[in-house]
Short mmCIF file of C-alpha atoms in Angstrom, two decimals:
data_model
loop_
_atom_site.label_atom_id
_atom_site.label_comp_id
_atom_site.label_asym_id
_atom_site.label_seq_id
_atom_site.Cartn_x
_atom_site.Cartn_y
_atom_site.Cartn_z
CA MET R 854 103.05 176.16 30.77
CA ASN R 855 101.61 174.40 27.74
CA ARG R 856 104.65 172.39 26.58
CA ILE R 857 105.70 169.78 29.11
CA ALA R 858 107.77 166.62 29.21
CA VAL R 859 107.22 163.57 31.40
CA VAL R 860 110.38 161.52 31.98
CA GLY R 861 109.54 157.93 32.86
CA GLY R 862 106.53 156.12 31.46
CA GLY R 863 105.51 153.71 34.19
CA LEU R 864 101.96 153.63 35.52
CA MET R 865 102.46 157.02 37.16
CA GLY R 866 104.20 158.54 34.14
CA ALA R 867 101.47 157.34 31.79
CA GLY R 868 98.81 158.75 34.09
CA ILE R 869 100.61 162.08 34.41
CA THR R 870 100.90 162.25 30.63
CA GLN R 871 97.22 161.47 30.11
CA SER R 872 96.12 163.98 32.75
CA ALA R 873 98.15 166.79 31.20
CA ALA R 874 97.01 165.97 27.65
CA GLU R 875 93.38 165.93 28.77
CA ALA R 876 93.94 169.45 30.11
CA GLY R 877 95.09 170.57 26.66
CA LYS R 878 98.85 170.46 27.24
CA LYS R 879 101.26 169.19 24.62
CA VAL R 880 103.18 166.36 26.27
CA THR R 881 106.46 164.70 25.34
CA LEU R 882 106.66 161.31 27.04
CA VAL R 883 110.30 160.24 27.37
CA GLU R 884 110.96 156.51 27.88
CA ILE R 885 114.19 154.52 27.89
CA ASP R 886 113.23 152.47 24.84
CA GLU R 887 110.61 152.66 22.12
CA GLN R 888 108.95 149.32 22.87
CA ARG R 889 108.25 150.26 26.47
CA GLY R 890 107.12 153.70 25.37
CA GLU R 891 104.66 152.21 22.86
CA GLN R 892 103.24 150.05 25.63
CA ARG R 893 102.60 153.16 27.71
CA LEU R 894 100.94 154.89 24.76
CA GLN R 895 98.63 151.91 24.42
CA THR R 896 97.84 152.18 28.14
CA ILE R 897 96.82 155.80 27.64
CA LYS R 898 94.74 154.94 24.56
CA LYS R 899 93.02 152.13 26.46
CA GLN R 900 92.08 154.48 29.31
CA LEU R 901 90.72 157.06 26.87
CA ASN R 902 88.71 154.39 25.06
CA LYS R 903 87.15 153.36 28.37
CA LYS R 904 85.92 156.92 28.77
CA VAL R 905 84.44 156.78 25.28
CA THR R 906 82.67 153.50 26.07
CA LYS R 907 81.22 155.04 29.23
CA GLU R 908 80.16 158.08 27.16
CA ARG R 909 82.20 160.49 29.28
CA ILE R 910 83.96 161.78 26.18
CA THR R 911 83.46 161.36 22.43
CA GLN R 912 85.80 159.44 20.16
CA ALA R 913 86.83 162.72 18.56
CA GLU R 914 87.77 164.13 21.97
CA ALA R 915 89.76 160.97 22.81
CA ASP R 916 91.62 161.24 19.51
CA GLU R 917 92.38 164.91 20.16
CA VAL R 918 93.83 164.13 23.60
CA PHE R 919 95.91 161.25 22.28
CA GLY R 920 97.20 163.47 19.49
CA LYS R 921 98.74 165.80 22.05
CA VAL R 922 101.14 163.08 23.24
CA ASN R 923 104.49 162.56 21.54
CA LEU R 924 106.79 159.64 22.42
CA GLU R 925 110.56 160.15 22.53
CA VAL R 926 113.48 158.01 23.73
CA ASP R 927 116.08 160.78 23.90
CA LEU R 928 116.24 163.62 26.43
CA ASP R 929 117.33 165.93 23.62
CA SER R 930 113.60 166.11 22.91
CA ILE R 931 113.02 168.31 25.99
CA ARG R 932 115.02 171.27 24.69
CA ASN R 933 111.87 173.28 23.93
CA VAL R 934 109.60 172.51 26.91
CA GLN R 935 108.55 174.75 29.77
CA LEU R 936 108.21 172.07 32.45
CA VAL R 937 109.74 168.64 32.99
CA ILE R 938 108.06 166.19 35.36
CA GLU R 939 110.23 163.26 36.46
CA ALA R 940 108.48 159.96 37.20
CA VAL R 941 111.32 157.41 37.43
CA PRO R 942 111.72 154.78 40.20
CA GLU R 943 111.81 155.96 43.81
CA ILE R 944 115.59 155.64 44.19
CA MET R 945 117.53 158.78 45.10
CA ASP R 946 120.62 158.03 43.01
CA VAL R 947 118.45 157.31 39.96
CA LYS R 948 116.51 160.53 40.40
CA LYS R 949 119.67 162.61 40.87
CA ASN R 950 121.20 161.22 37.69
CA VAL R 951 118.01 161.94 35.75
CA PHE R 952 117.86 165.49 37.10
CA LYS R 953 121.46 166.10 36.08
CA GLU R 954 120.52 165.13 32.53
CA ILE R 955 117.34 167.19 32.60
CA ASP R 956 119.30 170.17 33.86
CA ASP R 957 121.70 169.81 30.95
CA LYS R 958 119.01 169.41 28.27
CA ALA R 959 116.03 171.53 29.33
CA PRO R 960 115.76 175.27 28.58
CA LYS R 961 117.31 177.44 31.27
CA ASP R 962 113.94 178.89 32.26
CA ALA R 963 112.18 175.50 32.42
CA LEU R 964 110.91 174.23 35.75
CA MET R 965 111.79 170.73 36.94
CA ALA R 966 109.39 168.73 39.11
CA SER R 967 109.77 165.36 40.79
CA ASN R 968 106.87 162.99 41.35
CA THR R 969 108.65 161.51 44.37
CA SER R 970 106.34 160.45 47.18
CA GLY R 971 108.72 161.47 49.92
CA LEU R 972 112.40 161.80 48.95
CA SER R 973 114.25 165.02 49.76
CA ILE R 974 113.58 167.74 47.20
CA ALA R 975 116.62 169.62 48.50
CA SER R 976 118.85 166.65 47.67
CA ILE R 977 117.31 166.25 44.23
CA GLY R 978 117.67 169.97 43.52
CA ALA R 979 121.30 169.92 44.64
CA ALA R 980 122.06 167.63 41.69
CA THR R 981 121.27 170.55 39.35
CA GLN R 982 122.66 174.01 38.67
CA ARG R 983 119.25 175.60 39.30
CA PRO R 984 117.77 174.25 42.56
CA GLU R 985 115.50 177.29 42.74
CA GLN R 986 113.57 175.80 39.79
CA VAL R 987 113.24 172.31 41.29
CA ILE R 988 110.11 171.29 43.20
CA GLY R 989 108.22 168.23 44.35
CA PHE R 990 104.96 167.57 42.49
CA HIS R 991 103.50 164.33 43.83
CA TYR R 992 100.49 162.86 42.07
CA PHE R 993 98.35 160.04 43.46
CA TYR R 994 97.30 156.83 41.70
CA PRO R 995 95.24 156.57 39.54
CA VAL R 996 96.42 159.95 38.30
CA PRO R 997 93.54 160.83 35.93
CA ILE R 998 91.04 160.32 38.77
CA MET R 999 92.78 161.45 41.98
CA LYS R 1000 92.54 165.21 42.50
CA LEU R 1001 95.33 165.80 45.02
CA VAL R 1002 98.84 166.93 44.12
CA GLU R 1003 101.38 167.53 46.90
CA VAL R 1004 103.47 170.57 45.95
CA THR R 1005 106.73 170.50 47.90
CA PRO R 1006 109.37 173.22 47.62
CA SER R 1007 112.83 172.79 49.12
CA ILE R 1008 114.59 175.54 51.05
CA MET R 1009 116.15 176.55 47.72
CA THR R 1010 112.97 176.60 45.62
CA SER R 1011 111.92 180.11 44.58
CA SER R 1012 108.51 181.56 45.41
CA LYS R 1013 107.90 182.02 41.68
CA THR R 1014 108.41 178.31 41.06
CA VAL R 1015 105.93 177.50 43.82
CA LYS R 1016 103.38 179.96 42.44
CA ASP R 1017 103.76 178.68 38.88
CA MET R 1018 103.37 175.03 39.92
CA MET R 1019 100.34 175.74 42.11
CA GLN R 1020 98.78 177.43 39.09
CA PHE R 1021 99.76 174.54 36.81
CA ALA R 1022 98.04 172.08 39.16
CA LEU R 1023 94.81 174.05 38.89
CA GLU R 1024 95.11 174.23 35.11
CA ILE R 1025 95.21 170.43 34.84
CA GLY R 1026 92.24 170.00 37.15
CA LYS R 1027 94.12 169.04 40.31
CA GLN R 1028 93.88 170.42 43.84
CA PRO R 1029 97.36 171.42 45.06
CA VAL R 1030 98.34 171.22 48.72
CA LYS R 1031 101.66 172.76 49.76
CA CYS R 1032 103.89 170.49 51.87
CA ASN R 1033 107.15 170.83 53.77
CA ASP R 1034 110.24 169.04 52.48
CA TYR R 1035 110.38 166.29 55.09
CA PRO R 1036 110.15 162.52 54.52
CA GLY R 1037 106.71 161.39 53.43
CA PHE R 1038 105.42 164.94 52.94
CA LEU R 1039 101.82 164.88 54.27
CA VAL R 1040 99.78 161.93 53.03
CA ASN R 1041 102.41 159.19 53.22
CA ARG R 1042 103.70 160.45 56.55
CA LEU R 1043 100.23 159.99 58.01
CA LEU R 1044 98.85 157.10 55.96
CA ILE R 1045 101.76 154.65 55.67
CA PRO R 1046 102.52 154.45 59.44
CA MET R 1047 98.80 153.80 60.01
CA VAL R 1048 98.92 150.90 57.54
CA ASN R 1049 102.13 149.66 59.18
CA GLU R 1050 100.38 149.70 62.56
CA ALA R 1051 97.49 147.71 61.09
CA ILE R 1052 100.02 145.07 60.05
CA PHE R 1053 101.29 144.99 63.65
CA CYS R 1054 97.69 144.15 64.65
CA VAL R 1055 97.71 141.23 62.22
CA MET R 1056 101.09 140.09 63.53
CA GLU R 1057 99.61 140.09 67.03
CA GLY R 1058 96.74 137.81 65.97
CA ALA R 1059 94.01 139.95 64.43
CA LYS R 1060 92.49 138.71 61.18
CA PRO R 1061 93.19 140.96 58.16
CA GLU R 1062 89.49 141.15 57.27
CA ASP R 1063 88.62 142.18 60.84
CA VAL R 1064 91.18 144.99 60.78
CA ASP R 1065 89.82 146.15 57.42
CA GLU R 1066 86.19 145.98 58.49
CA ALA R 1067 86.88 147.84 61.74
CA MET R 1068 88.50 150.77 59.93
CA LYS R 1069 85.81 150.91 57.25
CA LEU R 1070 82.99 150.94 59.80
CA GLY R 1071 84.70 152.84 62.62
CA ALA R 1072 86.74 155.40 60.67
CA ASN R 1073 84.62 155.55 57.48
CA HIS R 1074 87.56 154.45 55.30
CA ARG R 1075 86.55 153.34 51.81
CA MET R 1076 89.24 150.63 51.82
CA GLY R 1077 90.66 148.83 54.84
CA PRO R 1078 94.37 149.34 55.63
CA ILE R 1079 95.37 145.72 54.98
CA THR R 1080 93.71 145.69 51.58
CA LEU R 1081 95.31 149.06 50.89
CA ALA R 1082 98.71 147.61 51.78
CA ASP R 1083 98.23 144.86 49.20
CA PHE R 1084 97.21 147.36 46.55
CA VAL R 1085 100.08 149.76 47.27
CA GLY R 1086 102.54 146.87 47.23
CA LEU R 1087 104.14 145.56 50.41
CA ASP R 1088 107.61 146.19 48.96
CA VAL R 1089 106.70 149.84 48.30
CA LEU R 1090 105.19 150.11 51.77
CA LEU R 1091 108.34 148.70 53.37
CA ALA R 1092 110.61 151.05 51.41
CA THR R 1093 108.48 154.02 52.47
CA MET R 1094 108.58 153.03 56.13
CA GLU R 1095 112.34 152.54 55.97
CA GLY R 1096 112.66 155.98 54.39
CA LEU R 1097 110.59 157.56 57.17
CA CYS R 1098 112.55 155.74 59.87
CA GLU R 1099 115.90 156.76 58.40
CA GLY R 1100 114.83 160.30 57.55
CA PHE R 1101 113.50 161.13 61.00
CA SER R 1102 115.83 158.81 63.00
CA ASP R 1103 112.77 157.90 65.02
CA SER R 1104 111.85 154.34 66.04
CA LYS R 1105 108.13 155.12 65.86
CA TYR R 1106 108.49 154.64 62.11
CA ARG R 1107 110.04 151.16 62.41
CA PRO R 1108 108.63 148.73 59.81
CA CYS R 1109 106.60 145.87 61.23
CA PRO R 1110 108.63 142.60 61.30
CA LEU R 1111 105.74 140.79 59.60
CA LEU R 1112 105.87 143.31 56.75
CA LYS R 1113 109.57 142.55 56.28
CA LYS R 1114 108.92 138.79 56.25
CA MET R 1115 106.16 139.16 53.67
CA VAL R 1116 108.47 141.09 51.36
CA GLU R 1117 111.33 138.62 51.90
CA ALA R 1118 108.94 135.85 50.83
CA GLY R 1119 108.03 137.71 47.64
CA ASN R 1120 104.44 138.28 48.79
CA TYR R 1121 104.01 141.85 47.55
CA GLY R 1122 100.23 141.99 47.33
CA VAL R 1123 98.07 142.36 44.23
CA LYS R 1124 101.00 142.58 41.79
CA SER R 1125 102.40 139.22 42.91
CA GLY R 1126 99.01 137.57 43.39
CA ARG R 1127 99.58 137.07 47.11
CA GLY R 1128 99.88 139.41 50.05
CA PHE R 1129 97.69 139.41 53.13
CA TYR R 1130 95.02 138.20 50.72
CA GLN R 1131 95.27 136.19 47.51
CA TYR R 1132 94.33 137.64 44.10
CA ASP R 1133 93.55 136.44 40.60
CA LYS R 1134 95.18 137.92 37.49
CA ASN R 1135 92.59 140.70 37.46
CA GLY R 1136 93.47 141.81 40.98
CA GLN R 1137 90.31 140.36 42.55
CA LYS R 1138 90.43 138.55 45.89
CA VAL R 1139 90.07 134.77 45.66
CA GLU R 1140 89.39 132.03 48.17
CA PRO R 1141 91.08 131.14 50.38
CA VAL R 1142 91.95 134.75 51.12
CA HIS R 1143 94.78 134.08 53.58
CA ASN R 1144 98.28 132.70 53.18
#
């Protein structure tokens, strides 16, 4: 699959586009308006220029990669692609509507993949007339650097679709891991409840930096769970926990009350400048670190 489309040009969509272009794929990036799309193209160009500055690639190689990306604002542009990767917000109704449009526009033999981090692939596929060609393909941020891709078929996904997407992951330099179609897949199902439990520790009186240091020293984590929560975004973390709790109907996935209060207060972490720590405009911790 050498002709692909990425629908949605947020941070994940831009990273997915860059990663595919770097692997030699021709990529159509579809955004809702040209201004936003141009901003995402500049993001990609900036990342490629960083690689040039660090002498990881030449300017000619950066230009070649960038030349493989084409910006479009109309889904009619996907009529000749072999694969469509959806990277729109993590809201089921939004994803279903996008997949209905993709199903209508994309070639009948094209595969359709969702970058969802844990929503039901079966439900997304049911919005189309070809659920056997729908699969979960979850990248991790930052996409050009992180190697893992969670490949998640639904009960309707064909074995050929799974095989083709596992192969595609290898072609773009990623390591695919097959997951079952249950909330959170593998990584988020394990990681997010751990972070949620760390927040319970803070709610019960532990200092955020102590929780972080304990997990870095005792579990060899590169980043402590409280810092990770701030980087993920406390609003995203809360939505993921609520999805796990609802999906499994199990109270062990209940979001920590402190997490809810932080989100209600607008303290989302790095992106808002304040979470369990405080941050400057460059995302660096500042003093005092606590609220």
